[in-house]
Short mmCIF file of C-alpha atoms in Angstrom, two decimals:
data_model
loop_
_atom_site.label_atom_id
_atom_site.label_comp_id
_atom_site.label_asym_id
_atom_site.label_seq_id
_atom_site.Cartn_x
_atom_site.Cartn_y
_atom_site.Cartn_z
CA MET A 1 -46.64 6.83 299.74
CA LYS A 2 -45.44 9.52 297.34
CA HIS A 3 -41.78 9.66 296.30
CA ASP A 4 -40.28 13.08 297.04
CA LEU A 5 -37.16 14.05 295.09
CA ALA A 6 -36.27 16.87 297.51
CA LEU A 7 -36.29 14.47 300.45
CA GLU A 8 -34.28 11.94 298.44
CA LYS A 9 -31.68 14.62 297.71
CA LYS A 10 -31.55 15.66 301.37
CA LEU A 11 -31.01 12.06 302.51
CA LEU A 12 -28.29 11.46 299.94
CA LEU A 13 -26.49 14.65 300.93
CA LEU A 14 -26.69 13.71 304.61
CA VAL A 15 -25.14 10.32 303.89
CA GLU A 16 -22.49 11.98 301.72
CA GLU A 17 -21.64 14.49 304.45
CA GLY A 18 -21.58 11.84 307.18
CA GLY A 19 -19.64 9.33 305.16
CA ALA A 20 -19.24 6.02 306.96
CA ASP A 21 -20.59 7.51 310.20
CA ALA A 22 -24.06 8.22 308.81
CA ARG A 23 -26.50 6.17 310.86
CA LYS A 24 -29.75 4.80 309.58
CA TYR A 25 -32.70 6.68 310.95
CA ASP A 26 -33.83 3.98 313.34
CA LEU A 27 -31.99 5.48 316.28
CA VAL A 28 -32.87 8.76 317.97
CA PHE A 29 -35.83 10.58 316.48
CA PRO A 30 -35.07 14.09 317.89
CA GLU A 31 -31.65 14.00 316.21
CA VAL A 32 -33.34 13.31 312.90
CA LEU A 33 -35.63 16.31 313.30
CA ALA A 34 -32.55 18.50 313.76
CA ASP A 35 -31.41 17.39 310.27
CA PHE A 36 -34.84 18.18 308.82
CA PRO A 37 -36.05 21.57 310.09
CA GLU A 38 -38.66 21.58 307.31
CA TRP A 39 -40.23 18.27 308.45
CA LYS A 40 -43.68 19.84 308.95
CA LYS A 41 -43.81 20.43 305.20
CA TYR A 42 -44.09 16.67 304.76
CA SER A 43 -46.53 15.98 307.57
CA PRO A 44 -47.76 17.77 310.71
CA ASP A 45 -47.45 14.47 312.57
CA LYS A 46 -43.91 13.41 313.59
CA ASP A 47 -44.74 9.71 313.34
CA VAL A 48 -45.98 10.08 309.77
CA PHE A 49 -42.83 12.00 308.86
CA TRP A 50 -40.80 9.23 310.46
CA LYS A 51 -42.49 6.67 308.20
CA ILE A 52 -41.92 8.88 305.16
CA LEU A 53 -38.25 9.14 306.06
CA GLN A 54 -37.91 5.39 306.54
CA TYR A 55 -39.71 4.78 303.23
CA HIS A 56 -37.30 7.04 301.33
CA THR A 57 -34.28 5.51 303.06
CA GLU A 58 -35.45 2.02 302.08
CA LEU A 59 -36.01 3.19 298.50
CA LEU A 60 -32.43 4.43 298.33
CA VAL A 61 -31.09 1.19 299.80
CA ASN A 62 -33.22 -0.97 297.46
CA SER A 63 -32.24 1.08 294.40
CA GLY A 64 -28.56 0.60 295.19
CA CYS A 65 -27.78 4.26 295.90
CA ILE A 66 -26.90 3.53 299.51
CA HIS A 67 -25.18 0.51 301.03
CA GLU A 68 -26.45 -0.46 304.47
CA GLN A 69 -24.13 -2.22 306.90
CA PRO A 70 -25.93 -3.39 310.08
CA VAL A 71 -24.22 -2.53 313.37
CA GLY A 72 -26.53 -4.11 315.92
CA ASN A 73 -30.27 -4.46 316.26
CA GLN A 74 -31.44 -0.96 315.37
CA ALA A 75 -28.42 0.72 313.82
CA SER A 76 -26.79 0.63 310.44
CA ILE A 77 -23.94 2.46 308.81
CA LEU A 78 -24.96 4.00 305.50
CA LYS A 79 -22.47 4.54 302.70
CA LEU A 80 -23.00 5.95 299.24
CA THR A 81 -22.44 3.61 296.35
CA MET A 82 -21.27 4.74 292.91
CA SER A 83 -24.92 4.83 291.90
CA GLY A 84 -25.60 7.12 294.87
CA HIS A 85 -22.85 9.50 293.80
CA GLU A 86 -24.31 9.58 290.29
CA ARG A 87 -27.77 10.28 291.72
CA ILE A 88 -26.40 13.21 293.77
CA LYS A 89 -24.71 14.52 290.62
CA TRP A 90 -28.05 14.28 288.81
CA HIS A 91 -29.79 16.20 291.60
CA ARG A 92 -27.13 18.93 291.49
CA GLU A 93 -27.41 19.23 287.71
CA ASN A 94 -31.20 19.20 287.71
CA THR A 95 -31.74 22.73 289.04
CA VAL A 96 -34.38 25.06 287.62
CA ALA A 97 -31.77 27.38 286.11
CA ARG A 98 -30.00 24.50 284.37
CA ARG A 99 -33.28 23.08 283.05
CA ILE A 100 -34.20 26.51 281.63
CA LEU A 101 -30.73 26.85 280.13
CA ARG A 102 -30.99 23.39 278.51
CA TRP A 103 -34.43 24.30 277.10
CA ILE A 104 -33.10 27.57 275.64
CA GLN A 105 -30.07 25.76 274.27
CA GLY A 106 -32.31 23.17 272.60
CA PHE A 107 -34.56 25.89 271.17
CA VAL A 108 -31.61 27.87 269.78
CA ASP A 109 -30.01 24.70 268.45
CA GLY A 110 -33.23 23.72 266.68
CA ALA A 111 -33.67 27.22 265.26
CA LEU A 112 -30.11 27.32 264.00
CA LYS A 113 -30.44 23.94 262.34
CA SER A 114 -33.75 24.75 260.67
CA VAL A 115 -32.82 28.30 259.54
CA LEU A 116 -29.07 28.45 259.06
CA THR A 117 -28.57 25.09 257.37
CA PRO A 118 -30.62 25.99 254.24
CA ILE A 119 -28.95 29.42 254.08
CA ILE A 120 -25.45 27.92 254.27
CA VAL A 121 -26.32 25.27 251.66
CA SER A 122 -27.66 27.98 249.32
CA VAL A 123 -24.57 30.19 249.71
CA VAL A 124 -22.18 27.27 249.17
CA THR A 125 -24.16 26.16 246.11
CA VAL A 126 -24.02 29.66 244.58
CA CYS A 127 -20.27 29.92 245.32
CA VAL A 128 -19.58 26.54 243.68
CA LEU A 129 -21.69 27.41 240.64
CA ASN A 130 -19.90 30.78 240.29
CA TYR A 131 -16.51 29.11 240.64
CA LEU A 132 -17.35 26.55 237.96
CA GLY A 133 -18.81 29.27 235.74
CA LEU A 134 -22.19 27.59 235.59
CA ASN A 135 -24.12 30.47 237.11
CA GLN A 136 -25.26 32.85 234.40
#
């Protein structure tokens, strides 16, 4: 099954919004579909989407982003761990605009280092030579 970062982000945000009351998606399937109006994007079949959702939830639990506290046979309370909060922060910072901005910043930084550094070194060298009277 393919890992989907958008679905991971959505699950993390749902757990963050629900806090300690966020239930693991083993309970009522129609309630889950209300949280995911775009579920047909993942699969036209509800059962396949259900498995995709469970897979991503298990990935988050196994990676330590979410702590699962069982509350009976088919229910669990989900809480974000510190790792989960860091992962949400990463998702929020990893937008297209910010990636483009970081690329431009890296490009400008590289250009400034490769062009301005030799110019500044040359100007400082000439100033020092003039000051010492060695430039004739």
